[in-house]
Coordinates of C-alpha atoms in Angstrom, one line a residue:
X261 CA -4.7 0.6 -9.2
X262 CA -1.7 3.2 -8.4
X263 CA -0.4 5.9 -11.0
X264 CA 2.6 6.9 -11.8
X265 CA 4.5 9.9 -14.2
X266 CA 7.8 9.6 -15.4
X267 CA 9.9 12.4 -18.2
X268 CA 10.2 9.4 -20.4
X269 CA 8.6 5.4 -20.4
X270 CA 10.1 2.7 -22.4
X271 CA 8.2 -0.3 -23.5
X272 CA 10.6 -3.1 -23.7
X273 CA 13.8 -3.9 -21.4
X274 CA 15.9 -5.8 -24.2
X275 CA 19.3 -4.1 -25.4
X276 CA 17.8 -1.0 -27.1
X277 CA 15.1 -0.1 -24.6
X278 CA 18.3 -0.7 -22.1
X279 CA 20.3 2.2 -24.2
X280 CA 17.5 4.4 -24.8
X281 CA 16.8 4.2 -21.2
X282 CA 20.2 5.1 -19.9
X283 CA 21.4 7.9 -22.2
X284 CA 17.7 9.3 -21.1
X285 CA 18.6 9.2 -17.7
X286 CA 22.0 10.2 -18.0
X287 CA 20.9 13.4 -19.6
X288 CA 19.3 13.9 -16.3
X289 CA 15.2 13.0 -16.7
X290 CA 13.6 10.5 -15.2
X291 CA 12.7 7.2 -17.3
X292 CA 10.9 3.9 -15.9
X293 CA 11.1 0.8 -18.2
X294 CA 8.5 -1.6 -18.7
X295 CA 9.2 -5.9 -19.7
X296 CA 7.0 -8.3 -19.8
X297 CA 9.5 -10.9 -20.4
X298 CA 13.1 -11.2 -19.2
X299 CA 15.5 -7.7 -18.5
X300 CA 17.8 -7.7 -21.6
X301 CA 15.4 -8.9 -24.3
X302 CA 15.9 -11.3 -27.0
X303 CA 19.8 -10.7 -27.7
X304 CA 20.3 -12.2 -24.7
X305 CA 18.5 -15.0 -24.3
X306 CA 16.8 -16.4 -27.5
X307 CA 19.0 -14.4 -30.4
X308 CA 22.7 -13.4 -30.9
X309 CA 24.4 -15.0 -27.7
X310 CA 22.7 -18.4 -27.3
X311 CA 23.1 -18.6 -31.0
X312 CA 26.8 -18.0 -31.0
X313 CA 27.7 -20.0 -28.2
X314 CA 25.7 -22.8 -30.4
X315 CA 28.2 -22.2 -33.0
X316 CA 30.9 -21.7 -31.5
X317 CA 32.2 -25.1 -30.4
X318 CA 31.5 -27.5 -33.7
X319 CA 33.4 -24.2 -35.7
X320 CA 36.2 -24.6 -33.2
X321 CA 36.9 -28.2 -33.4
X322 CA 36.6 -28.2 -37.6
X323 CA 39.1 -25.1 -37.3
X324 CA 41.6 -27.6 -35.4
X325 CA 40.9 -30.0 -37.7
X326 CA 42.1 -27.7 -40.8
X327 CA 45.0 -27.6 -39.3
X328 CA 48.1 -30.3 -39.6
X329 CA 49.2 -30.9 -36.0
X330 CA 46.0 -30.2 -34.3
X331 CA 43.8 -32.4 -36.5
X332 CA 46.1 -35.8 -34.7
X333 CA 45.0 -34.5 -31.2
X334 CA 41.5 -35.0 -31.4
X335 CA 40.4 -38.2 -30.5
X336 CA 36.8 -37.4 -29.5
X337 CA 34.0 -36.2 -31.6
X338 CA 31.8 -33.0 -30.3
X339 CA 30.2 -33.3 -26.9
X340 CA 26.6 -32.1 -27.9
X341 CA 25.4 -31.8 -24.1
X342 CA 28.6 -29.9 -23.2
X343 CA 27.8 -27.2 -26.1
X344 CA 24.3 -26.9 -24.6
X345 CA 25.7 -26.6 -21.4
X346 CA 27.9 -23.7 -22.4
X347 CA 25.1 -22.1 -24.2
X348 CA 22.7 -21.9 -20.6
X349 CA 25.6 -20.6 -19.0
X350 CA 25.8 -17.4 -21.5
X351 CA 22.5 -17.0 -20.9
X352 CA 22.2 -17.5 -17.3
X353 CA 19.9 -20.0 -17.6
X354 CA 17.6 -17.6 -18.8
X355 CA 17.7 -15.3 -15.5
X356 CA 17.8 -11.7 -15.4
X357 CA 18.7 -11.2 -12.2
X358 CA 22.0 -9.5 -13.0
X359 CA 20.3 -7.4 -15.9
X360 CA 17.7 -6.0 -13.4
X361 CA 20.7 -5.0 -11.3
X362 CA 22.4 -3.6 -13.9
X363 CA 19.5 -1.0 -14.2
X364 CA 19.1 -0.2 -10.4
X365 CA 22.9 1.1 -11.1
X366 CA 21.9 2.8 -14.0
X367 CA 19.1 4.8 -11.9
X368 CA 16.3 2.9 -14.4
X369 CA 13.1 2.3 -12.6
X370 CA 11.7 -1.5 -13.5
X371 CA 7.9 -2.1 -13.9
X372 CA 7.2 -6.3 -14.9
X373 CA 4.1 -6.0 -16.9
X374 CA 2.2 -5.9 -20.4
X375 CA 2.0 -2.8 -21.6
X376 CA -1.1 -1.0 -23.5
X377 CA -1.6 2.9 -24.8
X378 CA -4.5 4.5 -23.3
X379 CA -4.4 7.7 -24.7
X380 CA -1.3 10.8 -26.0
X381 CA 1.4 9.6 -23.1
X382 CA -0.7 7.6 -21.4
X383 CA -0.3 4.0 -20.7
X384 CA -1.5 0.9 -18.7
X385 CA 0.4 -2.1 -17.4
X386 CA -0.8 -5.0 -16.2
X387 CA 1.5 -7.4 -13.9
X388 CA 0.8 -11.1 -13.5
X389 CA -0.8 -10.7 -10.5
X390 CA -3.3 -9.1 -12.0
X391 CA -2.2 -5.5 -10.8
X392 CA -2.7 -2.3 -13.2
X393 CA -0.6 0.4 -13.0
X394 CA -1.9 3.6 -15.2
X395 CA 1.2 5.8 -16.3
X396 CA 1.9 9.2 -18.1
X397 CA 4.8 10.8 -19.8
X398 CA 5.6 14.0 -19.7
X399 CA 7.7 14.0 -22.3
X400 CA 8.0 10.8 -24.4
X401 CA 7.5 7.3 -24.7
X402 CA 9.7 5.1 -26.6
X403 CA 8.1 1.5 -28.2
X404 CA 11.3 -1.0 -28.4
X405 CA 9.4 -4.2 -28.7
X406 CA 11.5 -5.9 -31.3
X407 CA 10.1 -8.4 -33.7
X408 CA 8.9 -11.6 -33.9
X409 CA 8.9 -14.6 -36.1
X410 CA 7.2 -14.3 -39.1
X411 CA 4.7 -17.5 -39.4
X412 CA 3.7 -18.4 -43.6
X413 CA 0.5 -19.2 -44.3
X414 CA 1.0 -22.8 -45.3
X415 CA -1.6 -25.9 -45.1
X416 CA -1.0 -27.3 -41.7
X417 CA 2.3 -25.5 -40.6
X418 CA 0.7 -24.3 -37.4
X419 CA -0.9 -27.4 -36.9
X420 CA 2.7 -29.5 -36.3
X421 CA 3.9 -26.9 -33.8
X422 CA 6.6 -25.7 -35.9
X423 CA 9.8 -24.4 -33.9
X424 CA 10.9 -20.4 -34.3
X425 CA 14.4 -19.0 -33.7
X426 CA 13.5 -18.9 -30.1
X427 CA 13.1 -23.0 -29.7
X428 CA 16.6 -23.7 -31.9
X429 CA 18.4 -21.7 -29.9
X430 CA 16.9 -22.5 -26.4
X431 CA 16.4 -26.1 -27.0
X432 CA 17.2 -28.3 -23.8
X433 CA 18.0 -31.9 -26.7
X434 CA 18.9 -32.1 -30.2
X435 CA 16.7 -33.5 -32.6
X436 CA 18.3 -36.4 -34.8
X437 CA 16.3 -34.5 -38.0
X438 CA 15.5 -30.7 -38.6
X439 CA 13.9 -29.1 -41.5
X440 CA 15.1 -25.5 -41.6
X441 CA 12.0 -22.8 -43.8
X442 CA 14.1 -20.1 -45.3
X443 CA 17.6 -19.1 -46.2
X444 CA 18.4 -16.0 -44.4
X445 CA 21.0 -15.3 -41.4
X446 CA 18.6 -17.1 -38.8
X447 CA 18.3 -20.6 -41.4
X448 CA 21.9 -20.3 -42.4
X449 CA 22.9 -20.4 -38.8
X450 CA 20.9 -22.9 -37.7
X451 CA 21.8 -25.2 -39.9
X452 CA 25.5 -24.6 -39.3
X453 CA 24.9 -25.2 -36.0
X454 CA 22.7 -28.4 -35.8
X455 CA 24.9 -29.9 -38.5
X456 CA 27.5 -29.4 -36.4
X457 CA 25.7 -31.5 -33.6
X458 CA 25.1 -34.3 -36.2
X459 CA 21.7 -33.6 -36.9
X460 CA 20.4 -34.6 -40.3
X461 CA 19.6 -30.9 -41.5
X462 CA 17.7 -29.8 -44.9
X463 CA 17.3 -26.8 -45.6
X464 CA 14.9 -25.4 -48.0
X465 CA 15.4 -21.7 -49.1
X466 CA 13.4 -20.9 -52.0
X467 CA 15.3 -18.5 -53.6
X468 CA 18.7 -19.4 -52.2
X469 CA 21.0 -18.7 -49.6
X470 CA 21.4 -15.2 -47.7
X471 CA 20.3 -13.6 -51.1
X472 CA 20.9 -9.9 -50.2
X473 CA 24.9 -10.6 -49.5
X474 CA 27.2 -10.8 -52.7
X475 CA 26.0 -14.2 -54.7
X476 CA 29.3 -15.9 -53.7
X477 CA 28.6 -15.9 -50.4
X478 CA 25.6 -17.9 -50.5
X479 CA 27.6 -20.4 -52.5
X480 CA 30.6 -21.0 -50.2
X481 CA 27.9 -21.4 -47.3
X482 CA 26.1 -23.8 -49.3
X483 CA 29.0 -25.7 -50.5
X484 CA 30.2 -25.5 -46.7
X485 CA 26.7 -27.0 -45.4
X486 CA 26.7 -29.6 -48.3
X487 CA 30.4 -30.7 -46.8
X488 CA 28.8 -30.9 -42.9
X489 CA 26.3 -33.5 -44.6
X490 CA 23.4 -31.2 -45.0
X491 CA 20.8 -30.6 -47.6
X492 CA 20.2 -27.6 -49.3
X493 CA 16.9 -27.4 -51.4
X494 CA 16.7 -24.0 -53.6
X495 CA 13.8 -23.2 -55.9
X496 CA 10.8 -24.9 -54.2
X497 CA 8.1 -24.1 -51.6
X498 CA 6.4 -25.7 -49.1
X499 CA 2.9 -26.2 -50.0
X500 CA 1.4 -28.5 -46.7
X501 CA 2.9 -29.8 -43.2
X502 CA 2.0 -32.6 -41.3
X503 CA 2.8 -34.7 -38.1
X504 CA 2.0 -38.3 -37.3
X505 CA 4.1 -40.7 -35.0
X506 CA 7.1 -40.4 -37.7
X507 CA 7.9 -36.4 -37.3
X508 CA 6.9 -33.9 -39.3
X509 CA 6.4 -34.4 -43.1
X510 CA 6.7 -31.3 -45.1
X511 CA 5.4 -31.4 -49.3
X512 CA 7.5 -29.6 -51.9
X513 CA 6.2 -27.5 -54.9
X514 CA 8.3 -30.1 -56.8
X515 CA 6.2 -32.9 -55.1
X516 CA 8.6 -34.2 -53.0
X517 CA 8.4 -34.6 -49.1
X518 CA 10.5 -34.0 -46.8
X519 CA 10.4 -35.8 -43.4
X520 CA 11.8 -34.9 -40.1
X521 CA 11.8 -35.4 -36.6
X522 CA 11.3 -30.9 -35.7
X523 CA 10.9 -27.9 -38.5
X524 CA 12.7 -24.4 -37.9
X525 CA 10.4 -21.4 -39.6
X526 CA 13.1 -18.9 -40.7
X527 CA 11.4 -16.9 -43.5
X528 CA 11.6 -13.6 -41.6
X529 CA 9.5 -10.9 -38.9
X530 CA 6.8 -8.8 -38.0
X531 CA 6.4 -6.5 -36.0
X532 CA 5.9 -6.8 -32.1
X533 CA 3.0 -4.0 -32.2
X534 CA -0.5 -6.3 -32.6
X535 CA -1.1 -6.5 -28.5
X536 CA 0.2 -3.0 -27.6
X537 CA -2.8 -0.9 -28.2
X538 CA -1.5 1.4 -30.3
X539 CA -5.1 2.0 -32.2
X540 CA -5.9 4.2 -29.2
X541 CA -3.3 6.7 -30.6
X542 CA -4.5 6.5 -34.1
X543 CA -2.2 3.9 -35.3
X544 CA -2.8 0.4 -36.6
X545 CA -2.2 -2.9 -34.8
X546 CA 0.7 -5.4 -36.5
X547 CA 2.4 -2.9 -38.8
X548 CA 6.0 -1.7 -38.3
X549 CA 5.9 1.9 -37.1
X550 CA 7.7 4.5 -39.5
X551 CA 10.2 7.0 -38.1
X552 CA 12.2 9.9 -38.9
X553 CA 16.0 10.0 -38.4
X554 CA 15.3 11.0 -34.8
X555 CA 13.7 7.6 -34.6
X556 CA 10.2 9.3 -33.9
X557 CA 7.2 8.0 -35.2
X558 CA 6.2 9.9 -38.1
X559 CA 3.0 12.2 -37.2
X560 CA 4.0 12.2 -33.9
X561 CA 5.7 15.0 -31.3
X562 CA 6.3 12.8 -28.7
X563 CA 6.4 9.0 -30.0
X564 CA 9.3 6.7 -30.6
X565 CA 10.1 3.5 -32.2
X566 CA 13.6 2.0 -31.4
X567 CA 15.0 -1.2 -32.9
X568 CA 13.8 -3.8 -35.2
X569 CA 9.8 -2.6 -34.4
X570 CA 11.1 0.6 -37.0
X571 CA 11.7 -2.3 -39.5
X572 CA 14.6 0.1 -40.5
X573 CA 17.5 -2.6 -39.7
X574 CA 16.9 -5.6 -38.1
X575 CA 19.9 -5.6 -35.9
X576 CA 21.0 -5.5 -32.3
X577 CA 23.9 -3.2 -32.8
X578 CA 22.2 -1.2 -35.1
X579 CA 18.9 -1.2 -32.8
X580 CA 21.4 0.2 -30.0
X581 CA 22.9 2.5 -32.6
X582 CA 19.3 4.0 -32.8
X583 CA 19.3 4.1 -29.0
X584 CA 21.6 5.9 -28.4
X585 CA 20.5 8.2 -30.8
X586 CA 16.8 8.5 -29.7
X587 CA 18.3 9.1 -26.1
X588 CA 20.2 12.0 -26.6
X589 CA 17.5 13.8 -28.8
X590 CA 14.9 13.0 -26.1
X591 CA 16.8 14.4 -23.9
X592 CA 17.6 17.1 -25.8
X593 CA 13.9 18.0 -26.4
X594 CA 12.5 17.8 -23.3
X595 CA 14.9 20.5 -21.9
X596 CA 13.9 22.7 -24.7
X597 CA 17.3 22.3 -26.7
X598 CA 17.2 22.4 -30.6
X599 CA 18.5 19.4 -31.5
X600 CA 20.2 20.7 -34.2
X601 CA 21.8 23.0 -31.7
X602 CA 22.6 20.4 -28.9
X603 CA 26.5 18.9 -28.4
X604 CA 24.7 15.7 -29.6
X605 CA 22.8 17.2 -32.3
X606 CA 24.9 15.6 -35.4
X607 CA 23.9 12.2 -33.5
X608 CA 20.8 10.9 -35.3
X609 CA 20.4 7.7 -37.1
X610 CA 21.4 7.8 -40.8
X611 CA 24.4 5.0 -40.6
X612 CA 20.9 2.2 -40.3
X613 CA 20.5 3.4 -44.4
X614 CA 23.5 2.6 -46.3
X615 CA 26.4 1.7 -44.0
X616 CA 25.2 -1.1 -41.7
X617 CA 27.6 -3.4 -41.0
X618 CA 26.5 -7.3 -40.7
X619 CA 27.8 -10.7 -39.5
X620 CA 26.3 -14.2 -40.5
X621 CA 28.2 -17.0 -38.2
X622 CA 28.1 -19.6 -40.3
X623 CA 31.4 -21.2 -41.7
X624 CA 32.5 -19.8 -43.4
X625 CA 31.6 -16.6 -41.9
X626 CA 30.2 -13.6 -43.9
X627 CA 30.8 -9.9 -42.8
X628 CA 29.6 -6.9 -44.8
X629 CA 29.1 -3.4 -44.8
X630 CA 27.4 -1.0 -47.1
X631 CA 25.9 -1.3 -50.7
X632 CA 26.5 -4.7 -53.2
X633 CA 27.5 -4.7 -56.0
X634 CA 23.8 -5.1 -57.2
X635 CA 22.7 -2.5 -54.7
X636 CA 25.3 0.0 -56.2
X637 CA 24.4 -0.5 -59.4
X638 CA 21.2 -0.2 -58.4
X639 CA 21.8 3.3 -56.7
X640 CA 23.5 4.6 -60.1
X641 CA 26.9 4.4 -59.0
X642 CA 29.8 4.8 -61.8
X643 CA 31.7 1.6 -59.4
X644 CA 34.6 -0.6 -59.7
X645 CA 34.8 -3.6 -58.4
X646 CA 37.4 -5.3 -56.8
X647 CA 37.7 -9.0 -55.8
X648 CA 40.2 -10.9 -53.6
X649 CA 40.8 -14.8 -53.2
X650 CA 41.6 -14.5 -49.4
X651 CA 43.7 -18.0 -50.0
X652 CA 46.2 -15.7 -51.7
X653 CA 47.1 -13.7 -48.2
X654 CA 49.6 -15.0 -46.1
X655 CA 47.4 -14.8 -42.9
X656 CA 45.1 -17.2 -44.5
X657 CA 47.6 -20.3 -44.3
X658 CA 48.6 -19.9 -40.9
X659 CA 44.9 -20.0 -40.1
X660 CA 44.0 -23.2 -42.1
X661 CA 46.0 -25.9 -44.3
X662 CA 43.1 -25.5 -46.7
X663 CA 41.8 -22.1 -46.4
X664 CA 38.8 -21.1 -48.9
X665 CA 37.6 -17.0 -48.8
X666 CA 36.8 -14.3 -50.8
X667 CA 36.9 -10.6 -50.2
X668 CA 34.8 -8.2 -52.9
X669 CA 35.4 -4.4 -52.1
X670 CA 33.0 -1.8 -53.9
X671 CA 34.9 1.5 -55.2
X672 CA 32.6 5.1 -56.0
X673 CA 34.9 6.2 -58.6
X674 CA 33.3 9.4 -58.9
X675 CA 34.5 10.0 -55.0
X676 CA 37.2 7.3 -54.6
X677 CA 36.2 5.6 -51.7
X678 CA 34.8 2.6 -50.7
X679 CA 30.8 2.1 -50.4
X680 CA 30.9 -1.8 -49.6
X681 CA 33.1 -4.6 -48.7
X682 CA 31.5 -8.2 -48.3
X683 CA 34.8 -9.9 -46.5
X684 CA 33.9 -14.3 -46.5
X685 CA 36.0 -16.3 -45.2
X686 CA 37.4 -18.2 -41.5
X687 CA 37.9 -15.4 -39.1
X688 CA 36.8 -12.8 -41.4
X689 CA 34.8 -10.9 -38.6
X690 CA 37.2 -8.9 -36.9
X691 CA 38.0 -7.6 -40.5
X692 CA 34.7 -5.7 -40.9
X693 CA 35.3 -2.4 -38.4
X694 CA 37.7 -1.5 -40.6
X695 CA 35.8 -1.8 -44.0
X696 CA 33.1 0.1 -41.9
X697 CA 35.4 2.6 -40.4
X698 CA 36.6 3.7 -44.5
X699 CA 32.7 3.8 -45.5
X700 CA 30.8 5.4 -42.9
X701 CA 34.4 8.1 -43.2
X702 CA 34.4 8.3 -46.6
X703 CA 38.3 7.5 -46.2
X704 CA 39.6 8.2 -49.8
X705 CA 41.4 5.1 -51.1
X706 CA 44.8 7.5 -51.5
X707 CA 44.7 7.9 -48.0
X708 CA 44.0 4.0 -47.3
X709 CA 47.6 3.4 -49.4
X710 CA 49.1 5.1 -45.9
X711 CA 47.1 2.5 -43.4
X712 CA 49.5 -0.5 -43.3
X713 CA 48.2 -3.6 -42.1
X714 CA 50.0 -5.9 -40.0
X715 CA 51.6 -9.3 -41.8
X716 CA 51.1 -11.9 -42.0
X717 CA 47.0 -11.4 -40.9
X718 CA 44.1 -11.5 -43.2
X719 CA 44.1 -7.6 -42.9
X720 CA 46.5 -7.6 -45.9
X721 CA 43.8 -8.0 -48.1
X722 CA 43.1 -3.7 -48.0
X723 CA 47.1 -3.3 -50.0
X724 CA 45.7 -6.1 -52.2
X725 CA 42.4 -4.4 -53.0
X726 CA 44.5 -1.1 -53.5
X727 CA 47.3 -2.8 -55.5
X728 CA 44.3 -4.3 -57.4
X729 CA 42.8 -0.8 -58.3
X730 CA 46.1 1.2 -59.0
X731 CA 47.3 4.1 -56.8
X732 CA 44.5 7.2 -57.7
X733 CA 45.4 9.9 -59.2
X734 CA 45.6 13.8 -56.8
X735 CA 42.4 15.3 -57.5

């Protein structure tokens, strides 16, 4: 056993441990990281890439088929194996070998092993081999774990091996049926993609589809998914699995069954804390771990939680938002610097409350920032609200002959500026900075008259929204 004592240890090597690692060490302390899986964490291998590059093709080929001209070239249909190809390639066959070099560069020292809290700073990690390596912090450790699939408690589910974002998206064949549990990002996307492949996909989201966006969204992805062949079940459960020689046969509340050759669970996460020990510092196994805007763990002087395991937004670029934060103030603190009184000190994590920004790659593709309409009404805003038909914009129909979208923007009227924007649409993603750019600034919408967009692109939908509301009055 050899010991070991380090200004700062991070537990978990996926993007945000990565960022809270390397502001840490460029603030000058000394940090080692600890994985027990692969250098660069879900994103990279099971989550956002794999499952874009899954996407990515079957969207293309409909997008040339929208198109007079480019529909007559294509002769072939979708090459499934190709796709799958292209997806082990972006994640290097699910190899870190160029991550772990990334973080010799960075000056980040690499420990491969299973972290566990022994005491205040004080943690043991236990290779494969069997080898235990006892370390302390002098100043801080940082938990960025992530999440993990969240498993119902339905008769038999566990029983029929059920699939999590991790097999759909790392999946060596495609199955000729899939059942998809739950109607969030991770089921919406999946099912986009698989129906792409040709798999027969139903989807069964009990209270519908991606149900914290703007209600039209959920119904243009549905009506999309419909037109891909798939089915989309709303309003019923799942009340029993099973799996003979035939697949997997789900029952509905309704008493129907469903079955199907694999099932995808999508009906959310828990928190990667259960195995960590974290009851030898007082807290409790399996719960998300609460932070301030510093991202440390309330109760704590030395503690942080960084990314999803903070439950505070479930997102990579958020998560690395966060990191960056947590970094600097780290840094800060364990050189004796106020934060409030550092350069960085204004850099803590309040854009994860209201203003985080979100992409669903489905196709249509939905991209939102701030508060809904619901959400704002919610929050007692005095708001207008200001809808678009993206058809209507003259970028749309040089993108497609048939182009379906719709753009919702969310006014403060008490402020005039914007405090959401829910853009849905083909190539809609590359619209959101802006919209997030205007909220998180607070841009007043008489100064947004003076930021011309470009024609003919789909960025002319901000004159439309501002047309749409009428030129605000000084004051």
């Amino acid at each position: 056993m050899t010991a070991r004592e380090y200004d700062l240890i991070v537990i978990g090597a996926g993007a945000v441990g990565e960022n809270v690692a390397d502001r840490v060490v460029q603030g000058g302390l000394s940090v080692l990281i600890v994985e027990d899986e692969l250098v660069g964490g879900e994103c990279s291998y099971w989550a956002c890439m794999p499952s874009k590059a899954l996407l990515r093709s079957a969207a293309s080929l409909r997008a040339a088929r929208a198109v007079d001209g480019a529909r007559q070239a294509i002769t072939g249909e979708l090459d499934v194996a190709g796709v799958l190809r292209r997806r082990t390639k972006v994640t290097h066959d699910w190899d870190d070998a160029s991550q772990v070099k990334w973080l010799g560069k960075a000056g980040i020292e690499l420990l491969r092993g299973h972290a566990e809290f022994t005491g205040e700073r004080e943690l043991r990690v236990t290779g494969d081999d069997g080898s235990v390596t006892e370390l302390t912090a002098r100043h801080a450790v940082a938990v960025s774990t992530g999440s993990l699939p969240l498993l119902p408690d339905i008769p038999g589910l566990r029983d029929i091996e059920p699939w999590t974002s991790r097999d759909a998206t790392s999946a060596r064949e495609v199955p000729a049926s899939l059942a998809i549990l739950g109607g969030g990002v991770v089921g919406a996307e999946m099912a986009t993609a698989y129906a792409g492949f040709g798999t027969e996909v139903t989807l069964i989201a009990r209270s519908g589809l991606l149900t914290r966006e703007e209600p039209f969204a959920g119904e243009l992805v549905k009506e999309s998914l419909e037109a891909m062949g798939a089915t989309v079940l709303t309003g019923v459960d799942v009340t029993a699995a099973a799996r003979d020689d035939h697949g997997a046969t789900l029952t509905l509340s309704d008493g129907r069954t469903i079955v199907a050759e694999q099932v995808l669970v999508a009906v959310g996460r828990t928190p990667r804390t259960g195995d960590l020990g974290v009851e030898a510092i007082g807290l409790t196994p399996g719960e998300w771990l609460e932070t301030d805007d510093t991202l440390r763990v309330n109760g704590f002087d030395w503690l942080y939680a960084v990314g999803d395991v903070n439950h505070r937004a479930l997102l990579t670029h958020q998560g690395k938002y966060q990191a960056r934060a947590a970094g600097d103030v780290i840094a800060a603190r364990a050189k004796g610097t106020a934060v409030d009184d550092a350069p960085w000190g204004a850099h803590v994590a309040t854009a994860d409350h209201r203003h985080v920004p979100q992409v669903t790659f489905t196709d249509p593709e939905v991209a939102s920032v701030g508060l809904t309409e619901a959400a704002a009404r919610k929050a007692g805003y005095d708001i207008r609200v200001l809808d678009y038909d993206l058809s209507w914009v003259a970028g749309a129909s040089t993108l497609s002959d048939d182009y379906r979208g719709t753009a919702r923007a969310i006014v403060d009227e008490k402020r005039g500026v914007l405090v959401g924007a829910t853009f849905v649409g083909q190539d809609v993603v590359e619209l959101l900075h802006s919209a997030t750019v205007a909220i998180v600034g607070e841009v007043p919408l008489d100064r947004l008259w003076h930021a011309v967009p470009s024609y003919p692109t789909l960025s002319e939908v901000w004159l439309r929204w501002l047309e749409a509301y009428g030129r605000p009055s000084a004051g």
